[in-house]
JSON list of N, CA and C in Angstrom, two decimals:
[
{"chain": "A", "resi": 1, "resn": "MET", "atom": "N", "xyz": [0.84, -1.18, 0.00]},
{"chain": "A", "resi": 1, "resn": "MET", "atom": "CA", "xyz": [0.00, 0.00, 0.00]},
{"chain": "A", "resi": 1, "resn": "MET", "atom": "C", "xyz": [0.89, 1.25, 0.00]},
{"chain": "A", "resi": 2, "resn": "PRO", "atom": "N", "xyz": [0.56, 2.27, -0.80]},
{"chain": "A", "resi": 2, "resn": "PRO", "atom": "CA", "xyz": [1.39, 3.47, -0.87]},
{"chain": "A", "resi": 2, "resn": "PRO", "atom": "C", "xyz": [1.46, 4.19, 0.47]},
{"chain": "A", "resi": 3, "resn": "ALA", "atom": "N", "xyz": [2.51, 4.98, 0.65]},
{"chain": "A", "resi": 3, "resn": "ALA", "atom": "CA", "xyz": [2.72, 5.70, 1.90]},
{"chain": "A", "resi": 3, "resn": "ALA", "atom": "C", "xyz": [1.59, 6.69, 2.19]},
{"chain": "A", "resi": 4, "resn": "ASP", "atom": "N", "xyz": [0.99, 7.27, 1.15]},
{"chain": "A", "resi": 4, "resn": "ASP", "atom": "CA", "xyz": [-0.09, 8.23, 1.37]},
{"chain": "A", "resi": 4, "resn": "ASP", "atom": "C", "xyz": [-1.44, 7.54, 1.59]},
{"chain": "A", "resi": 5, "resn": "SER", "atom": "N", "xyz": [-1.44, 6.22, 1.68]},
{"chain": "A", "resi": 5, "resn": "SER", "atom": "CA", "xyz": [-2.65, 5.45, 1.88]},
{"chain": "A", "resi": 5, "resn": "SER", "atom": "C", "xyz": [-2.47, 4.57, 3.12]},
{"chain": "A", "resi": 6, "resn": "PRO", "atom": "N", "xyz": [-2.63, 5.16, 4.30]},
{"chain": "A", "resi": 6, "resn": "PRO", "atom": "CA", "xyz": [-2.36, 4.41, 5.52]},
{"chain": "A", "resi": 6, "resn": "PRO", "atom": "C", "xyz": [-3.30, 3.22, 5.68]},
{"chain": "A", "resi": 7, "resn": "GLU", "atom": "N", "xyz": [-2.81, 2.23, 6.39]},
{"chain": "A", "resi": 7, "resn": "GLU", "atom": "CA", "xyz": [-3.63, 1.07, 6.72]},
{"chain": "A", "resi": 7, "resn": "GLU", "atom": "C", "xyz": [-4.78, 1.52, 7.62]},
{"chain": "A", "resi": 8, "resn": "LEU", "atom": "N", "xyz": [-5.83, 0.76, 7.62]},
{"chain": "A", "resi": 8, "resn": "LEU", "atom": "CA", "xyz": [-6.96, 1.05, 8.49]},
{"chain": "A", "resi": 8, "resn": "LEU", "atom": "C", "xyz": [-6.65, 0.60, 9.90]},
{"chain": "A", "resi": 9, "resn": "THR", "atom": "N", "xyz": [-7.09, 1.39, 10.85]},
{"chain": "A", "resi": 9, "resn": "THR", "atom": "CA", "xyz": [-6.97, 1.00, 12.25]},
{"chain": "A", "resi": 9, "resn": "THR", "atom": "C", "xyz": [-8.13, 0.08, 12.60]},
{"chain": "A", "resi": 10, "resn": "ASP", "atom": "N", "xyz": [-8.06, -0.52, 13.78]},
{"chain": "A", "resi": 10, "resn": "ASP", "atom": "CA", "xyz": [-9.18, -1.34, 14.25]},
{"chain": "A", "resi": 10, "resn": "ASP", "atom": "C", "xyz": [-10.44, -0.49, 14.35]},
{"chain": "A", "resi": 11, "resn": "LEU", "atom": "N", "xyz": [-10.30, 0.74, 14.84]},
{"chain": "A", "resi": 11, "resn": "LEU", "atom": "CA", "xyz": [-11.45, 1.63, 14.96]},
{"chain": "A", "resi": 11, "resn": "LEU", "atom": "C", "xyz": [-12.03, 1.93, 13.58]},
{"chain": "A", "resi": 12, "resn": "ASP", "atom": "N", "xyz": [-11.17, 2.18, 12.59]},
{"chain": "A", "resi": 12, "resn": "ASP", "atom": "CA", "xyz": [-11.64, 2.44, 11.23]},
{"chain": "A", "resi": 12, "resn": "ASP", "atom": "C", "xyz": [-12.49, 1.27, 10.72]},
{"chain": "A", "resi": 13, "resn": "ARG", "atom": "N", "xyz": [-11.99, 0.06, 10.91]},
{"chain": "A", "resi": 13, "resn": "ARG", "atom": "CA", "xyz": [-12.73, -1.12, 10.44]},
{"chain": "A", "resi": 13, "resn": "ARG", "atom": "C", "xyz": [-14.04, -1.29, 11.21]},
{"chain": "A", "resi": 14, "resn": "GLU", "atom": "N", "xyz": [-14.02, -1.00, 12.51]},
{"chain": "A", "resi": 14, "resn": "GLU", "atom": "CA", "xyz": [-15.25, -1.08, 13.31]},
{"chain": "A", "resi": 14, "resn": "GLU", "atom": "C", "xyz": [-16.29, -0.07, 12.82]},
{"chain": "A", "resi": 15, "resn": "ILE", "atom": "N", "xyz": [-15.83, 1.13, 12.50]},
{"chain": "A", "resi": 15, "resn": "ILE", "atom": "CA", "xyz": [-16.75, 2.16, 12.01]},
{"chain": "A", "resi": 15, "resn": "ILE", "atom": "C", "xyz": [-17.36, 1.74, 10.68]},
{"chain": "A", "resi": 16, "resn": "LEU", "atom": "N", "xyz": [-16.55, 1.22, 9.78]},
{"chain": "A", "resi": 16, "resn": "LEU", "atom": "CA", "xyz": [-17.08, 0.76, 8.50]},
{"chain": "A", "resi": 16, "resn": "LEU", "atom": "C", "xyz": [-18.09, -0.38, 8.69]},
{"chain": "A", "resi": 17, "resn": "GLU", "atom": "N", "xyz": [-17.77, -1.31, 9.56]},
{"chain": "A", "resi": 17, "resn": "GLU", "atom": "CA", "xyz": [-18.69, -2.41, 9.84]},
{"chain": "A", "resi": 17, "resn": "GLU", "atom": "C", "xyz": [-19.99, -1.89, 10.43]},
{"chain": "A", "resi": 18, "resn": "PHE", "atom": "N", "xyz": [-19.88, -0.94, 11.35]},
{"chain": "A", "resi": 18, "resn": "PHE", "atom": "CA", "xyz": [-21.07, -0.34, 11.97]},
{"chain": "A", "resi": 18, "resn": "PHE", "atom": "C", "xyz": [-21.92, 0.35, 10.91]},
{"chain": "A", "resi": 19, "resn": "GLU", "atom": "N", "xyz": [-21.31, 1.12, 10.04]},
{"chain": "A", "resi": 19, "resn": "GLU", "atom": "CA", "xyz": [-22.06, 1.83, 9.00]},
{"chain": "A", "resi": 19, "resn": "GLU", "atom": "C", "xyz": [-22.72, 0.86, 8.03]},
{"chain": "A", "resi": 20, "resn": "ARG", "atom": "N", "xyz": [-22.08, -0.27, 7.81]},
{"chain": "A", "resi": 20, "resn": "ARG", "atom": "CA", "xyz": [-22.64, -1.26, 6.90]},
{"chain": "A", "resi": 20, "resn": "ARG", "atom": "C", "xyz": [-23.98, -1.76, 7.40]},
{"chain": "A", "resi": 21, "resn": "ASP", "atom": "N", "xyz": [-24.11, -1.96, 8.70]},
{"chain": "A", "resi": 21, "resn": "ASP", "atom": "CA", "xyz": [-25.35, -2.57, 9.19]},
{"chain": "A", "resi": 21, "resn": "ASP", "atom": "C", "xyz": [-25.86, -1.94, 10.49]},
{"chain": "A", "resi": 22, "resn": "TRP", "atom": "N", "xyz": [-25.74, -0.63, 10.64]},
{"chain": "A", "resi": 22, "resn": "TRP", "atom": "CA", "xyz": [-26.12, 0.01, 11.90]},
{"chain": "A", "resi": 22, "resn": "TRP", "atom": "C", "xyz": [-27.60, -0.12, 12.18]},
{"chain": "A", "resi": 23, "resn": "VAL", "atom": "N", "xyz": [-28.43, -0.25, 11.18]},
{"chain": "A", "resi": 23, "resn": "VAL", "atom": "CA", "xyz": [-29.88, -0.36, 11.43]},
{"chain": "A", "resi": 23, "resn": "VAL", "atom": "C", "xyz": [-30.21, -1.66, 12.16]},
{"chain": "A", "resi": 24, "resn": "ALA", "atom": "N", "xyz": [-29.32, -2.63, 12.13]},
{"chain": "A", "resi": 24, "resn": "ALA", "atom": "CA", "xyz": [-29.54, -3.88, 12.85]},
{"chain": "A", "resi": 24, "resn": "ALA", "atom": "C", "xyz": [-29.34, -3.70, 14.35]},
{"chain": "A", "resi": 25, "resn": "HIS", "atom": "N", "xyz": [-28.70, -2.60, 14.76]},
{"chain": "A", "resi": 25, "resn": "HIS", "atom": "CA", "xyz": [-28.47, -2.34, 16.17]},
{"chain": "A", "resi": 25, "resn": "HIS", "atom": "C", "xyz": [-29.70, -1.70, 16.79]},
{"chain": "A", "resi": 26, "resn": "ALA", "atom": "N", "xyz": [-30.05, -2.14, 17.97]},
{"chain": "A", "resi": 26, "resn": "ALA", "atom": "CA", "xyz": [-31.22, -1.59, 18.64]},
{"chain": "A", "resi": 26, "resn": "ALA", "atom": "C", "xyz": [-30.92, -0.18, 19.15]},
{"chain": "A", "resi": 27, "resn": "GLY", "atom": "N", "xyz": [-31.93, 0.67, 19.11]},
{"chain": "A", "resi": 27, "resn": "GLY", "atom": "CA", "xyz": [-31.79, 2.01, 19.67]},
{"chain": "A", "resi": 27, "resn": "GLY", "atom": "C", "xyz": [-31.47, 3.07, 18.64]},
{"chain": "A", "resi": 28, "resn": "ALA", "atom": "N", "xyz": [-31.50, 4.30, 19.11]},
{"chain": "A", "resi": 28, "resn": "ALA", "atom": "CA", "xyz": [-31.19, 5.44, 18.26]},
{"chain": "A", "resi": 28, "resn": "ALA", "atom": "C", "xyz": [-29.70, 5.43, 17.94]},
{"chain": "A", "resi": 29, "resn": "LYS", "atom": "N", "xyz": [-29.35, 5.83, 16.74]},
{"chain": "A", "resi": 29, "resn": "LYS", "atom": "CA", "xyz": [-27.96, 5.77, 16.30]},
{"chain": "A", "resi": 29, "resn": "LYS", "atom": "C", "xyz": [-27.04, 6.57, 17.24]},
{"chain": "A", "resi": 30, "resn": "ASP", "atom": "N", "xyz": [-27.45, 7.76, 17.65]},
{"chain": "A", "resi": 30, "resn": "ASP", "atom": "CA", "xyz": [-26.60, 8.58, 18.52]},
{"chain": "A", "resi": 30, "resn": "ASP", "atom": "C", "xyz": [-26.27, 7.86, 19.82]},
{"chain": "A", "resi": 31, "resn": "ALA", "atom": "N", "xyz": [-27.25, 7.20, 20.40]},
{"chain": "A", "resi": 31, "resn": "ALA", "atom": "CA", "xyz": [-27.02, 6.47, 21.65]},
{"chain": "A", "resi": 31, "resn": "ALA", "atom": "C", "xyz": [-26.08, 5.29, 21.43]},
{"chain": "A", "resi": 32, "resn": "VAL", "atom": "N", "xyz": [-26.26, 4.61, 20.31]},
{"chain": "A", "resi": 32, "resn": "VAL", "atom": "CA", "xyz": [-25.40, 3.46, 20.00]},
{"chain": "A", "resi": 32, "resn": "VAL", "atom": "C", "xyz": [-23.97, 3.93, 19.77]},
{"chain": "A", "resi": 33, "resn": "LEU", "atom": "N", "xyz": [-23.80, 5.08, 19.12]},
{"chain": "A", "resi": 33, "resn": "LEU", "atom": "CA", "xyz": [-22.45, 5.62, 18.90]},
{"chain": "A", "resi": 33, "resn": "LEU", "atom": "C", "xyz": [-21.75, 5.89, 20.22]},
{"chain": "A", "resi": 34, "resn": "ARG", "atom": "N", "xyz": [-22.47, 6.48, 21.14]},
{"chain": "A", "resi": 34, "resn": "ARG", "atom": "CA", "xyz": [-21.87, 6.77, 22.45]},
{"chain": "A", "resi": 34, "resn": "ARG", "atom": "C", "xyz": [-21.51, 5.49, 23.19]},
{"chain": "A", "resi": 35, "resn": "GLU", "atom": "N", "xyz": [-22.42, 4.53, 23.14]},
{"chain": "A", "resi": 35, "resn": "GLU", "atom": "CA", "xyz": [-22.21, 3.28, 23.88]},
{"chain": "A", "resi": 35, "resn": "GLU", "atom": "C", "xyz": [-21.11, 2.43, 23.24]},
{"chain": "A", "resi": 36, "resn": "ARG", "atom": "N", "xyz": [-21.16, 2.26, 21.95]},
{"chain": "A", "resi": 36, "resn": "ARG", "atom": "CA", "xyz": [-20.21, 1.36, 21.28]},
{"chain": "A", "resi": 36, "resn": "ARG", "atom": "C", "xyz": [-18.82, 1.97, 21.10]},
{"chain": "A", "resi": 37, "resn": "PHE", "atom": "N", "xyz": [-18.77, 3.26, 20.71]},
{"chain": "A", "resi": 37, "resn": "PHE", "atom": "CA", "xyz": [-17.49, 3.89, 20.38]},
{"chain": "A", "resi": 37, "resn": "PHE", "atom": "C", "xyz": [-17.03, 4.92, 21.40]},
{"chain": "A", "resi": 38, "resn": "ASP", "atom": "N", "xyz": [-17.89, 5.28, 22.34]},
{"chain": "A", "resi": 38, "resn": "ASP", "atom": "CA", "xyz": [-17.59, 6.34, 23.31]},
{"chain": "A", "resi": 38, "resn": "ASP", "atom": "C", "xyz": [-17.24, 7.64, 22.59]},
{"chain": "A", "resi": 39, "resn": "LEU", "atom": "N", "xyz": [-18.04, 7.95, 21.55]},
{"chain": "A", "resi": 39, "resn": "LEU", "atom": "CA", "xyz": [-17.83, 9.15, 20.75]},
{"chain": "A", "resi": 39, "resn": "LEU", "atom": "C", "xyz": [-19.14, 9.92, 20.66]},
{"chain": "A", "resi": 40, "resn": "THR", "atom": "N", "xyz": [-19.03, 11.24, 20.61]},
{"chain": "A", "resi": 40, "resn": "THR", "atom": "CA", "xyz": [-20.21, 12.04, 20.32]},
{"chain": "A", "resi": 40, "resn": "THR", "atom": "C", "xyz": [-20.57, 11.82, 18.85]},
{"chain": "A", "resi": 41, "resn": "PRO", "atom": "N", "xyz": [-21.81, 12.04, 18.49]},
{"chain": "A", "resi": 41, "resn": "PRO", "atom": "CA", "xyz": [-22.18, 11.90, 17.08]},
{"chain": "A", "resi": 41, "resn": "PRO", "atom": "C", "xyz": [-21.35, 12.81, 16.17]},
{"chain": "A", "resi": 42, "resn": "THR", "atom": "N", "xyz": [-21.06, 14.03, 16.63]},
{"chain": "A", "resi": 42, "resn": "THR", "atom": "CA", "xyz": [-20.25, 14.95, 15.83]},
{"chain": "A", "resi": 42, "resn": "THR", "atom": "C", "xyz": [-18.86, 14.37, 15.58]},
{"chain": "A", "resi": 43, "resn": "ARG", "atom": "N", "xyz": [-18.22, 13.90, 16.61]},
{"chain": "A", "resi": 43, "resn": "ARG", "atom": "CA", "xyz": [-16.87, 13.33, 16.45]},
{"chain": "A", "resi": 43, "resn": "ARG", "atom": "C", "xyz": [-16.89, 12.08, 15.58]},
{"chain": "A", "resi": 44, "resn": "TYR", "atom": "N", "xyz": [-17.90, 11.25, 15.77]},
{"chain": "A", "resi": 44, "resn": "TYR", "atom": "CA", "xyz": [-18.03, 10.04, 14.96]},
{"chain": "A", "resi": 44, "resn": "TYR", "atom": "C", "xyz": [-18.11, 10.41, 13.48]},
{"chain": "A", "resi": 45, "resn": "HIS", "atom": "N", "xyz": [-18.95, 11.38, 13.15]},
{"chain": "A", "resi": 45, "resn": "HIS", "atom": "CA", "xyz": [-19.11, 11.76, 11.74]},
{"chain": "A", "resi": 45, "resn": "HIS", "atom": "C", "xyz": [-17.86, 12.44, 11.19]},
{"chain": "A", "resi": 46, "resn": "GLN", "atom": "N", "xyz": [-17.12, 13.15, 12.03]},
{"chain": "A", "resi": 46, "resn": "GLN", "atom": "CA", "xyz": [-15.83, 13.69, 11.58]},
{"chain": "A", "resi": 46, "resn": "GLN", "atom": "C", "xyz": [-14.89, 12.55, 11.20]},
{"chain": "A", "resi": 47, "resn": "LEU", "atom": "N", "xyz": [-14.82, 11.54, 12.05]},
{"chain": "A", "resi": 47, "resn": "LEU", "atom": "CA", "xyz": [-13.96, 10.38, 11.76]},
{"chain": "A", "resi": 47, "resn": "LEU", "atom": "C", "xyz": [-14.44, 9.64, 10.52]},
{"chain": "A", "resi": 48, "resn": "LEU", "atom": "N", "xyz": [-15.74, 9.46, 10.40]},
{"chain": "A", "resi": 48, "resn": "LEU", "atom": "CA", "xyz": [-16.30, 8.76, 9.25]},
{"chain": "A", "resi": 48, "resn": "LEU", "atom": "C", "xyz": [-15.99, 9.51, 7.95]},
{"chain": "A", "resi": 49, "resn": "ASN", "atom": "N", "xyz": [-16.15, 10.82, 7.95]},
{"chain": "A", "resi": 49, "resn": "ASN", "atom": "CA", "xyz": [-15.87, 11.60, 6.74]},
{"chain": "A", "resi": 49, "resn": "ASN", "atom": "C", "xyz": [-14.40, 11.56, 6.36]},
{"chain": "A", "resi": 50, "resn": "ARG", "atom": "N", "xyz": [-13.51, 11.55, 7.34]},
{"chain": "A", "resi": 50, "resn": "ARG", "atom": "CA", "xyz": [-12.08, 11.38, 7.05]},
{"chain": "A", "resi": 50, "resn": "ARG", "atom": "C", "xyz": [-11.83, 9.98, 6.50]},
{"chain": "A", "resi": 51, "resn": "LEU", "atom": "N", "xyz": [-12.46, 9.01, 7.11]},
{"chain": "A", "resi": 51, "resn": "LEU", "atom": "CA", "xyz": [-12.26, 7.62, 6.75]},
{"chain": "A", "resi": 51, "resn": "LEU", "atom": "C", "xyz": [-12.67, 7.32, 5.31]},
{"chain": "A", "resi": 52, "resn": "ILE", "atom": "N", "xyz": [-13.82, 7.83, 4.89]},
{"chain": "A", "resi": 52, "resn": "ILE", "atom": "CA", "xyz": [-14.30, 7.48, 3.55]},
{"chain": "A", "resi": 52, "resn": "ILE", "atom": "C", "xyz": [-13.48, 8.14, 2.44]},
{"chain": "A", "resi": 53, "resn": "ASP", "atom": "N", "xyz": [-12.58, 9.04, 2.80]},
{"chain": "A", "resi": 53, "resn": "ASP", "atom": "CA", "xyz": [-11.67, 9.60, 1.81]},
{"chain": "A", "resi": 53, "resn": "ASP", "atom": "C", "xyz": [-10.39, 8.79, 1.65]},
{"chain": "A", "resi": 54, "resn": "LEU", "atom": "N", "xyz": [-10.19, 7.80, 2.51]},
{"chain": "A", "resi": 54, "resn": "LEU", "atom": "CA", "xyz": [-8.97, 6.99, 2.46]},
{"chain": "A", "resi": 54, "resn": "LEU", "atom": "C", "xyz": [-9.08, 5.88, 1.42]},
{"chain": "A", "resi": 55, "resn": "PRO", "atom": "N", "xyz": [-8.08, 5.75, 0.55]},
{"chain": "A", "resi": 55, "resn": "PRO", "atom": "CA", "xyz": [-8.09, 4.64, -0.41]},
{"chain": "A", "resi": 55, "resn": "PRO", "atom": "C", "xyz": [-8.17, 3.27, 0.28]},
{"chain": "A", "resi": 56, "resn": "ALA", "atom": "N", "xyz": [-7.57, 3.14, 1.45]},
{"chain": "A", "resi": 56, "resn": "ALA", "atom": "CA", "xyz": [-7.62, 1.87, 2.16]},
{"chain": "A", "resi": 56, "resn": "ALA", "atom": "C", "xyz": [-9.05, 1.51, 2.57]},
{"chain": "A", "resi": 57, "resn": "ALA", "atom": "N", "xyz": [-9.84, 2.51, 2.91]},
{"chain": "A", "resi": 57, "resn": "ALA", "atom": "CA", "xyz": [-11.24, 2.26, 3.26]},
{"chain": "A", "resi": 57, "resn": "ALA", "atom": "C", "xyz": [-12.02, 1.80, 2.04]},
{"chain": "A", "resi": 58, "resn": "GLU", "atom": "N", "xyz": [-11.76, 2.42, 0.91]},
{"chain": "A", "resi": 58, "resn": "GLU", "atom": "CA", "xyz": [-12.45, 2.01, -0.31]},
{"chain": "A", "resi": 58, "resn": "GLU", "atom": "C", "xyz": [-12.04, 0.60, -0.71]},
{"chain": "A", "resi": 59, "resn": "ALA", "atom": "N", "xyz": [-10.78, 0.27, -0.52]},
{"chain": "A", "resi": 59, "resn": "ALA", "atom": "CA", "xyz": [-10.32, -1.08, -0.83]},
{"chain": "A", "resi": 59, "resn": "ALA", "atom": "C", "xyz": [-10.96, -2.10, 0.11]},
{"chain": "A", "resi": 60, "resn": "HIS", "atom": "N", "xyz": [-11.17, -1.70, 1.36]},
{"chain": "A", "resi": 60, "resn": "HIS", "atom": "CA", "xyz": [-11.74, -2.60, 2.37]},
{"chain": "A", "resi": 60, "resn": "HIS", "atom": "C", "xyz": [-13.24, -2.82, 2.15]},
{"chain": "A", "resi": 61, "resn": "ALA", "atom": "N", "xyz": [-13.97, -1.76, 1.82]},
{"chain": "A", "resi": 61, "resn": "ALA", "atom": "CA", "xyz": [-15.43, -1.83, 1.67]},
{"chain": "A", "resi": 61, "resn": "ALA", "atom": "C", "xyz": [-15.85, -0.91, 0.53]},
{"chain": "A", "resi": 62, "resn": "PRO", "atom": "N", "xyz": [-15.56, -1.29, -0.71]},
{"chain": "A", "resi": 62, "resn": "PRO", "atom": "CA", "xyz": [-15.78, -0.37, -1.84]},
{"chain": "A", "resi": 62, "resn": "PRO", "atom": "C", "xyz": [-17.22, 0.09, -2.02]},
{"chain": "A", "resi": 63, "resn": "ARG", "atom": "N", "xyz": [-18.18, -0.80, -1.97]},
{"chain": "A", "resi": 63, "resn": "ARG", "atom": "CA", "xyz": [-19.57, -0.38, -2.19]},
{"chain": "A", "resi": 63, "resn": "ARG", "atom": "C", "xyz": [-20.05, 0.54, -1.07]},
{"chain": "A", "resi": 64, "resn": "LEU", "atom": "N", "xyz": [-19.73, 0.20, 0.15]},
{"chain": "A", "resi": 64, "resn": "LEU", "atom": "CA", "xyz": [-20.13, 1.02, 1.29]},
{"chain": "A", "resi": 64, "resn": "LEU", "atom": "C", "xyz": [-19.51, 2.41, 1.19]},
{"chain": "A", "resi": 65, "resn": "VAL", "atom": "N", "xyz": [-18.22, 2.49, 0.95]},
{"chain": "A", "resi": 65, "resn": "VAL", "atom": "CA", "xyz": [-17.53, 3.78, 0.90]},
{"chain": "A", "resi": 65, "resn": "VAL", "atom": "C", "xyz": [-18.09, 4.64, -0.24]},
{"chain": "A", "resi": 66, "resn": "ARG", "atom": "N", "xyz": [-18.32, 4.04, -1.39]},
{"chain": "A", "resi": 66, "resn": "ARG", "atom": "CA", "xyz": [-18.88, 4.82, -2.50]},
{"chain": "A", "resi": 66, "resn": "ARG", "atom": "C", "xyz": [-20.29, 5.31, -2.17]},
{"chain": "A", "resi": 67, "resn": "ARG", "atom": "N", "xyz": [-21.08, 4.48, -1.49]},
{"chain": "A", "resi": 67, "resn": "ARG", "atom": "CA", "xyz": [-22.43, 4.90, -1.09]},
{"chain": "A", "resi": 67, "resn": "ARG", "atom": "C", "xyz": [-22.36, 6.05, -0.09]},
{"chain": "A", "resi": 68, "resn": "LEU", "atom": "N", "xyz": [-21.46, 5.96, 0.88]},
{"chain": "A", "resi": 68, "resn": "LEU", "atom": "CA", "xyz": [-21.31, 7.03, 1.87]},
{"chain": "A", "resi": 68, "resn": "LEU", "atom": "C", "xyz": [-20.81, 8.32, 1.23]},
{"chain": "A", "resi": 69, "resn": "ARG", "atom": "N", "xyz": [-19.93, 8.21, 0.26]},
{"chain": "A", "resi": 69, "resn": "ARG", "atom": "CA", "xyz": [-19.45, 9.40, -0.46]},
{"chain": "A", "resi": 69, "resn": "ARG", "atom": "C", "xyz": [-20.58, 10.05, -1.24]},
{"chain": "A", "resi": 70, "resn": "ARG", "atom": "N", "xyz": [-21.41, 9.24, -1.90]},
{"chain": "A", "resi": 70, "resn": "ARG", "atom": "CA", "xyz": [-22.55, 9.79, -2.65]},
{"chain": "A", "resi": 70, "resn": "ARG", "atom": "C", "xyz": [-23.51, 10.50, -1.69]},
{"chain": "A", "resi": 71, "resn": "ARG", "atom": "N", "xyz": [-23.78, 9.88, -0.55]},
{"chain": "A", "resi": 71, "resn": "ARG", "atom": "CA", "xyz": [-24.67, 10.48, 0.44]},
{"chain": "A", "resi": 71, "resn": "ARG", "atom": "C", "xyz": [-24.11, 11.81, 0.95]},
{"chain": "A", "resi": 72, "resn": "ARG", "atom": "N", "xyz": [-22.81, 11.85, 1.22]},
{"chain": "A", "resi": 72, "resn": "ARG", "atom": "CA", "xyz": [-22.17, 13.08, 1.68]},
{"chain": "A", "resi": 72, "resn": "ARG", "atom": "C", "xyz": [-22.27, 14.16, 0.60]},
{"chain": "A", "resi": 73, "resn": "ALA", "atom": "N", "xyz": [-22.01, 13.80, -0.64]},
{"chain": "A", "resi": 73, "resn": "ALA", "atom": "CA", "xyz": [-22.08, 14.77, -1.74]},
{"chain": "A", "resi": 73, "resn": "ALA", "atom": "C", "xyz": [-23.50, 15.32, -1.90]},
{"chain": "A", "resi": 74, "resn": "ALA", "atom": "N", "xyz": [-24.49, 14.46, -1.75]},
{"chain": "A", "resi": 74, "resn": "ALA", "atom": "CA", "xyz": [-25.89, 14.90, -1.86]},
{"chain": "A", "resi": 74, "resn": "ALA", "atom": "C", "xyz": [-26.23, 15.90, -0.76]},
{"chain": "A", "resi": 75, "resn": "ARG", "atom": "N", "xyz": [-25.76, 15.62, 0.46]},
{"chain": "A", "resi": 75, "resn": "ARG", "atom": "CA", "xyz": [-26.01, 16.55, 1.57]},
{"chain": "A", "resi": 75, "resn": "ARG", "atom": "C", "xyz": [-25.32, 17.89, 1.31]},
{"chain": "A", "resi": 76, "resn": "GLN", "atom": "N", "xyz": [-24.10, 17.85, 0.78]},
{"chain": "A", "resi": 76, "resn": "GLN", "atom": "CA", "xyz": [-23.39, 19.10, 0.48]},
{"chain": "A", "resi": 76, "resn": "GLN", "atom": "C", "xyz": [-24.11, 19.89, -0.59]},
{"chain": "A", "resi": 77, "resn": "GLU", "atom": "N", "xyz": [-24.64, 19.20, -1.59]},
{"chain": "A", "resi": 77, "resn": "GLU", "atom": "CA", "xyz": [-25.40, 19.88, -2.65]},
{"chain": "A", "resi": 77, "resn": "GLU", "atom": "C", "xyz": [-26.67, 20.51, -2.09]},
{"chain": "A", "resi": 78, "resn": "GLN", "atom": "N", "xyz": [-27.34, 19.80, -1.19]},
{"chain": "A", "resi": 78, "resn": "GLN", "atom": "CA", "xyz": [-28.55, 20.35, -0.57]},
{"chain": "A", "resi": 78, "resn": "GLN", "atom": "C", "xyz": [-28.24, 21.60, 0.23]},
{"chain": "A", "resi": 79, "resn": "ARG", "atom": "N", "xyz": [-27.15, 21.57, 0.99]},
{"chain": "A", "resi": 79, "resn": "ARG", "atom": "CA", "xyz": [-26.76, 22.76, 1.77]},
{"chain": "A", "resi": 79, "resn": "ARG", "atom": "C", "xyz": [-26.43, 23.92, 0.85]},
{"chain": "A", "resi": 80, "resn": "SER", "atom": "N", "xyz": [-25.72, 23.64, -0.24]},
{"chain": "A", "resi": 80, "resn": "SER", "atom": "CA", "xyz": [-25.37, 24.70, -1.19]},
{"chain": "A", "resi": 80, "resn": "SER", "atom": "C", "xyz": [-26.62, 25.29, -1.82]},
{"chain": "A", "resi": 81, "resn": "ALA", "atom": "N", "xyz": [-27.56, 24.44, -2.17]},
{"chain": "A", "resi": 81, "resn": "ALA", "atom": "CA", "xyz": [-28.80, 24.92, -2.78]},
{"chain": "A", "resi": 81, "resn": "ALA", "atom": "C", "xyz": [-29.59, 25.79, -1.81]},
{"chain": "A", "resi": 82, "resn": "ARG", "atom": "N", "xyz": [-29.61, 25.41, -0.54]},
{"chain": "A", "resi": 82, "resn": "ARG", "atom": "CA", "xyz": [-30.32, 26.22, 0.46]},
{"chain": "A", "resi": 82, "resn": "ARG", "atom": "C", "xyz": [-29.66, 27.59, 0.61]},
{"chain": "A", "resi": 83, "resn": "ARG", "atom": "N", "xyz": [-28.33, 27.62, 0.58]},
{"chain": "A", "resi": 83, "resn": "ARG", "atom": "CA", "xyz": [-27.63, 28.91, 0.72]},
{"chain": "A", "resi": 83, "resn": "ARG", "atom": "C", "xyz": [-27.92, 29.82, -0.46]},
{"chain": "A", "resi": 84, "resn": "VAL", "atom": "N", "xyz": [-28.04, 29.26, -1.63]},
{"chain": "A", "resi": 84, "resn": "VAL", "atom": "CA", "xyz": [-28.33, 30.06, -2.81]},
{"chain": "A", "resi": 84, "resn": "VAL", "atom": "C", "xyz": [-29.73, 30.65, -2.74]},
{"chain": "A", "resi": 85, "resn": "ARG", "atom": "N", "xyz": [-30.69, 29.89, -2.21]},
{"chain": "A", "resi": 85, "resn": "ARG", "atom": "CA", "xyz": [-32.08, 30.34, -2.10]},
{"chain": "A", "resi": 85, "resn": "ARG", "atom": "C", "xyz": [-32.29, 31.35, -1.00]},
{"chain": "A", "resi": 86, "resn": "GLU", "atom": "N", "xyz": [-31.48, 31.29, 0.05]},
{"chain": "A", "resi": 86, "resn": "GLU", "atom": "CA", "xyz": [-31.68, 32.18, 1.19]},
{"chain": "A", "resi": 86, "resn": "GLU", "atom": "C", "xyz": [-31.26, 33.60, 0.82]},
{"chain": "A", "resi": 87, "resn": "PRO", "atom": "N", "xyz": [-32.07, 34.59, 1.28]},
{"chain": "A", "resi": 87, "resn": "PRO", "atom": "CA", "xyz": [-31.73, 35.99, 0.96]},
{"chain": "A", "resi": 87, "resn": "PRO", "atom": "C", "xyz": [-30.51, 36.47, 1.70]}
]
């Protein structure tokens, strides 16, 4: 693996696995994030957004990472569209 493409940590792999099937976990996602990872939802999503930009993450879970990237891009487009409409 290239030097600019670090290996995934155990936490990185756990986050990807969680994102793959989080709906199977009982409870609200925010509560599960705190319980399972001891992270605030904000911090979790910061880590997730960094993670899905890593080539190693895409190699590990290509369909999931591409889906998460598409979802992130759609949210960014929605925010941009709202800013354009706002006076």
